[in-house]
mmCIF file of C-alpha atoms in Angstrom:
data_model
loop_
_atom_site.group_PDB
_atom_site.id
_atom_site.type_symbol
_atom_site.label_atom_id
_atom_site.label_comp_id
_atom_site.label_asym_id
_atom_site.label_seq_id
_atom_site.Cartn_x
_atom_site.Cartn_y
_atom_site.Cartn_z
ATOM 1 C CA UNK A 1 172.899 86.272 198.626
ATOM 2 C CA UNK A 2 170.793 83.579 196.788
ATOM 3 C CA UNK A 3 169.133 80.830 199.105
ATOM 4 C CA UNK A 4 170.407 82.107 202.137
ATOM 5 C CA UNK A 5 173.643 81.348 201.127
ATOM 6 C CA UNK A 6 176.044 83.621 199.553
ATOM 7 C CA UNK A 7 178.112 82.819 196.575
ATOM 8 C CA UNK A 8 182.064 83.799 196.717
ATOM 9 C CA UNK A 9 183.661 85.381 194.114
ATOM 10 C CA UNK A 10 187.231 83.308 192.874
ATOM 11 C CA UNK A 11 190.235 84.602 194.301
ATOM 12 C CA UNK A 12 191.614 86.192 190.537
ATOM 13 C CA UNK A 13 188.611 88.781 190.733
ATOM 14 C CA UNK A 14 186.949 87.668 187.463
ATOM 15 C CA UNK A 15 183.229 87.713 187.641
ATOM 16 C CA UNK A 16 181.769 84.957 189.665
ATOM 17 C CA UNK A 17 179.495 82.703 186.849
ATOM 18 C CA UNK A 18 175.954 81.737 187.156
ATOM 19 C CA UNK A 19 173.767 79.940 185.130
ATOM 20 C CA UNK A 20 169.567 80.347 185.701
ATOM 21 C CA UNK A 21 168.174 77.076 183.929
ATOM 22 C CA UNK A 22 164.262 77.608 183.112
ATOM 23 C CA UNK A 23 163.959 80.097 185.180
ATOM 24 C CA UNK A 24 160.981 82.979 184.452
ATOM 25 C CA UNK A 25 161.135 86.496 183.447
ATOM 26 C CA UNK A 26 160.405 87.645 187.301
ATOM 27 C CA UNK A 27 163.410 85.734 188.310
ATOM 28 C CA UNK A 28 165.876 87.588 186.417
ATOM 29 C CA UNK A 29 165.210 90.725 186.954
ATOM 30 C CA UNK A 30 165.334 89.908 190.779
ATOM 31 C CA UNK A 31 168.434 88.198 190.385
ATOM 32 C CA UNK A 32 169.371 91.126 187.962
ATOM 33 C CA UNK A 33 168.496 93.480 190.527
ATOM 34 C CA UNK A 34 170.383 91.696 193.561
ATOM 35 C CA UNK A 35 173.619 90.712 191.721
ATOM 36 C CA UNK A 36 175.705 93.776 190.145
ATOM 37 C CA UNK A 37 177.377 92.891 186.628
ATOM 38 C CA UNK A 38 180.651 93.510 188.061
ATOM 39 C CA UNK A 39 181.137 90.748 190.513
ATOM 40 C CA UNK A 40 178.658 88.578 188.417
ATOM 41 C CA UNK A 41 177.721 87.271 184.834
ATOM 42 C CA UNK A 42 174.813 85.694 184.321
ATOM 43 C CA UNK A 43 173.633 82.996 181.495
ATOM 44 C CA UNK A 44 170.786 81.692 180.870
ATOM 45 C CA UNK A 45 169.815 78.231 179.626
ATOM 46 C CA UNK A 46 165.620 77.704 178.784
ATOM 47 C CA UNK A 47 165.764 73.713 178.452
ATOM 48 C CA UNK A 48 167.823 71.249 180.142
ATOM 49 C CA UNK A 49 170.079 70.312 176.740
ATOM 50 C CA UNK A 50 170.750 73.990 177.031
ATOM 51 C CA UNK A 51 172.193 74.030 180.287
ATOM 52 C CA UNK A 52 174.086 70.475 179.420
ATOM 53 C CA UNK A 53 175.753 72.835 176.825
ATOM 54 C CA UNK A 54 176.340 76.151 178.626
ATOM 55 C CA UNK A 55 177.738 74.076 181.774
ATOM 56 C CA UNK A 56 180.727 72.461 179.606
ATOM 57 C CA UNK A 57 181.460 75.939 178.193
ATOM 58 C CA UNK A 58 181.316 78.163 181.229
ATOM 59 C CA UNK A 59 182.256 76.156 184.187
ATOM 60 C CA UNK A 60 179.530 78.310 186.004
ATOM 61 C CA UNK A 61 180.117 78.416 190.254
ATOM 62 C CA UNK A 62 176.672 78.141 190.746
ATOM 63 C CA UNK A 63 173.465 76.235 188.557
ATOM 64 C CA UNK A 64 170.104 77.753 189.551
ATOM 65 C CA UNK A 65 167.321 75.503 188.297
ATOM 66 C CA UNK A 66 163.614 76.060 188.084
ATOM 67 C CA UNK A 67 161.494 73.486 188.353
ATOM 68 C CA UNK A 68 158.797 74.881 186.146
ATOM 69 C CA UNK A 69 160.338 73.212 183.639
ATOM 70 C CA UNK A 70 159.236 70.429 184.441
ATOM 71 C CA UNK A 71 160.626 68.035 187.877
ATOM 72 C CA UNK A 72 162.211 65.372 185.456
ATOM 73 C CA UNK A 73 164.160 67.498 183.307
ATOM 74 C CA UNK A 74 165.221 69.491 186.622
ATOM 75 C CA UNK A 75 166.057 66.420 188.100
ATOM 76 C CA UNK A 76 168.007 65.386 184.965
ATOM 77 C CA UNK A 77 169.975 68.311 185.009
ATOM 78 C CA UNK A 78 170.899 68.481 188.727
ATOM 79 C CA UNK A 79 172.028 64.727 188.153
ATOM 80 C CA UNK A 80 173.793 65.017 184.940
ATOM 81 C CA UNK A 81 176.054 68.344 186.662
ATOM 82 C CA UNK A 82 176.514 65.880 189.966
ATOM 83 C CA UNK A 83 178.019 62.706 187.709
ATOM 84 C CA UNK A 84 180.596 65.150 186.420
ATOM 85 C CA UNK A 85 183.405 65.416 188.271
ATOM 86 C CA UNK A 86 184.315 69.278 186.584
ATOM 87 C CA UNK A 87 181.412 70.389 188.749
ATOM 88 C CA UNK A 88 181.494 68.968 192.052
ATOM 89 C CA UNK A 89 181.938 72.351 193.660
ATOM 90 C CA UNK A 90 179.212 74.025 191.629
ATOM 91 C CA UNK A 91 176.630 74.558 193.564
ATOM 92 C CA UNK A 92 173.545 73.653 192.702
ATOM 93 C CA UNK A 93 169.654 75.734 193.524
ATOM 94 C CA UNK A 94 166.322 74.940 193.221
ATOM 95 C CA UNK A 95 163.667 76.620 192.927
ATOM 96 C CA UNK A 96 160.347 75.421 193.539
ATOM 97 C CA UNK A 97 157.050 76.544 191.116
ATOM 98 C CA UNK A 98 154.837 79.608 192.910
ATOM 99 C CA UNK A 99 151.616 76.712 192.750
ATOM 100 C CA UNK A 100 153.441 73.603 195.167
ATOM 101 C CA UNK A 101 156.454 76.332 196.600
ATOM 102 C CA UNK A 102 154.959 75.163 200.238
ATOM 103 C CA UNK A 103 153.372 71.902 199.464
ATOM 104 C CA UNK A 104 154.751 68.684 200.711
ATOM 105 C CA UNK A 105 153.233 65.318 200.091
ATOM 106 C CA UNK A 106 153.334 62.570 202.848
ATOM 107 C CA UNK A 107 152.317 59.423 202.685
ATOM 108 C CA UNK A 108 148.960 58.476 204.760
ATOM 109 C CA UNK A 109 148.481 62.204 205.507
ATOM 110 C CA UNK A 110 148.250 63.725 201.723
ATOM 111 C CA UNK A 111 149.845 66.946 200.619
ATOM 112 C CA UNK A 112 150.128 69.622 203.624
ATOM 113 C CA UNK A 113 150.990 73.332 203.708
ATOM 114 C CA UNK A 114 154.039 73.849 205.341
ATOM 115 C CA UNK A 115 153.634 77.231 205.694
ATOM 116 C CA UNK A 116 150.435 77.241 207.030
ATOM 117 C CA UNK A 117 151.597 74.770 209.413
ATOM 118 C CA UNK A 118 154.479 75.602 210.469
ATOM 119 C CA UNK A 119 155.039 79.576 209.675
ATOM 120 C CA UNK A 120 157.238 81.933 207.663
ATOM 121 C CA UNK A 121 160.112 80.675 208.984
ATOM 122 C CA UNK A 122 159.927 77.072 208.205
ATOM 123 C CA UNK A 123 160.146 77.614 204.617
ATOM 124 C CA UNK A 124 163.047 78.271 202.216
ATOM 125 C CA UNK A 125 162.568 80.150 198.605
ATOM 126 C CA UNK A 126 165.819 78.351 197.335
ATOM 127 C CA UNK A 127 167.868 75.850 198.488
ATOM 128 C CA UNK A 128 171.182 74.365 197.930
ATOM 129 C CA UNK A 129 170.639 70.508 196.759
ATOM 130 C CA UNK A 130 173.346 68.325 198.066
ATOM 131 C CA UNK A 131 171.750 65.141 197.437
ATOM 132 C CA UNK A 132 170.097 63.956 194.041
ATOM 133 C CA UNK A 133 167.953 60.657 194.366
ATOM 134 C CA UNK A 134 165.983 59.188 191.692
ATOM 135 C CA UNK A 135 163.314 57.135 192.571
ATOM 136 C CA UNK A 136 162.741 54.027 190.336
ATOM 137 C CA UNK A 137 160.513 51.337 189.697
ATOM 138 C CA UNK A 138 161.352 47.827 191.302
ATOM 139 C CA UNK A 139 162.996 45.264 188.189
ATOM 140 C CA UNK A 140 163.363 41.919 189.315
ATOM 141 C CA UNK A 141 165.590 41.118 186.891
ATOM 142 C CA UNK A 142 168.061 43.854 188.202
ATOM 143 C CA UNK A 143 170.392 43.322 190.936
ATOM 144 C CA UNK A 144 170.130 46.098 193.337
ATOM 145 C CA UNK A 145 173.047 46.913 196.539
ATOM 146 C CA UNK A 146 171.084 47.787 199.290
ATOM 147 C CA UNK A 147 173.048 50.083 201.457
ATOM 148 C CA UNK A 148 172.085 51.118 205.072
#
């Protein structure tokens, strides 16, 4: 179970495939230690041009990105797998860096603790990301739809 979530194995009983993008030394040996070899087999990509390589060659069911790499190469990554239409049903988890993990930043009130708000339980270690946005400067130059 990764993320609360847990990831099914194919119905022809090869190994299920994941692929841990940036992702520290503590993180695979958990993952190591939660996943057995038999039902899983797990890559491992240190930039995001790695991963961009990896994902066309393994098809991996599930993309687990760390955003110590850095949030725009995460975010380039989790965008890049979403345009492709060979990995719409990958799923796709973050992971948050141990120093902001429980931080959130809101405008007028500055960044908060969530956890020391909130609790334990309004917090998630991983989550599936459904939704990529990219936030941009305005161009005026550039025609924009405006959905909504």
């Amino acid at each position: 179970m990764i993320g609360n979530r847990q990831i099914q194995k194919n119905s022809l009983k090869k190994p299920g495939k994941i692929l841990l993008v940036g992702s520290d030394a503590s993180t695979r040996l958990n993952l190591n230690e939660m996943i057995s070899n038999d039902d899983f087999k797990i890559e491992i990509a240190a930039s995001g041009f790695e991963a961009g390589i990896q994902a066309e060659s393994i098809h991996p069911d599930c993309v687990v990105i760390d955003f110590v790499m850095g949030r725009e190469e995460a975010l380039m990554i989790a965008q890049n797998l979403r345009k492709n239409n060979e990995f719409t049903d990958t799923v796709l988890i973050g992971r948050a860096p141990d120093l902001i993990r429980y931080h959130m930043e809101l405008r007028g009130l500055g960044v908060i603790n969530i956890k020391d708000l909130f609790g334990i339980s309004a917090i998630s270690l991983a989550q599936k990301i459904e939704l990529v946005i990219a936030l941009e400067r305005w161009k005026p130059d550039v025609e924009y739809d405006r959905l909504g």
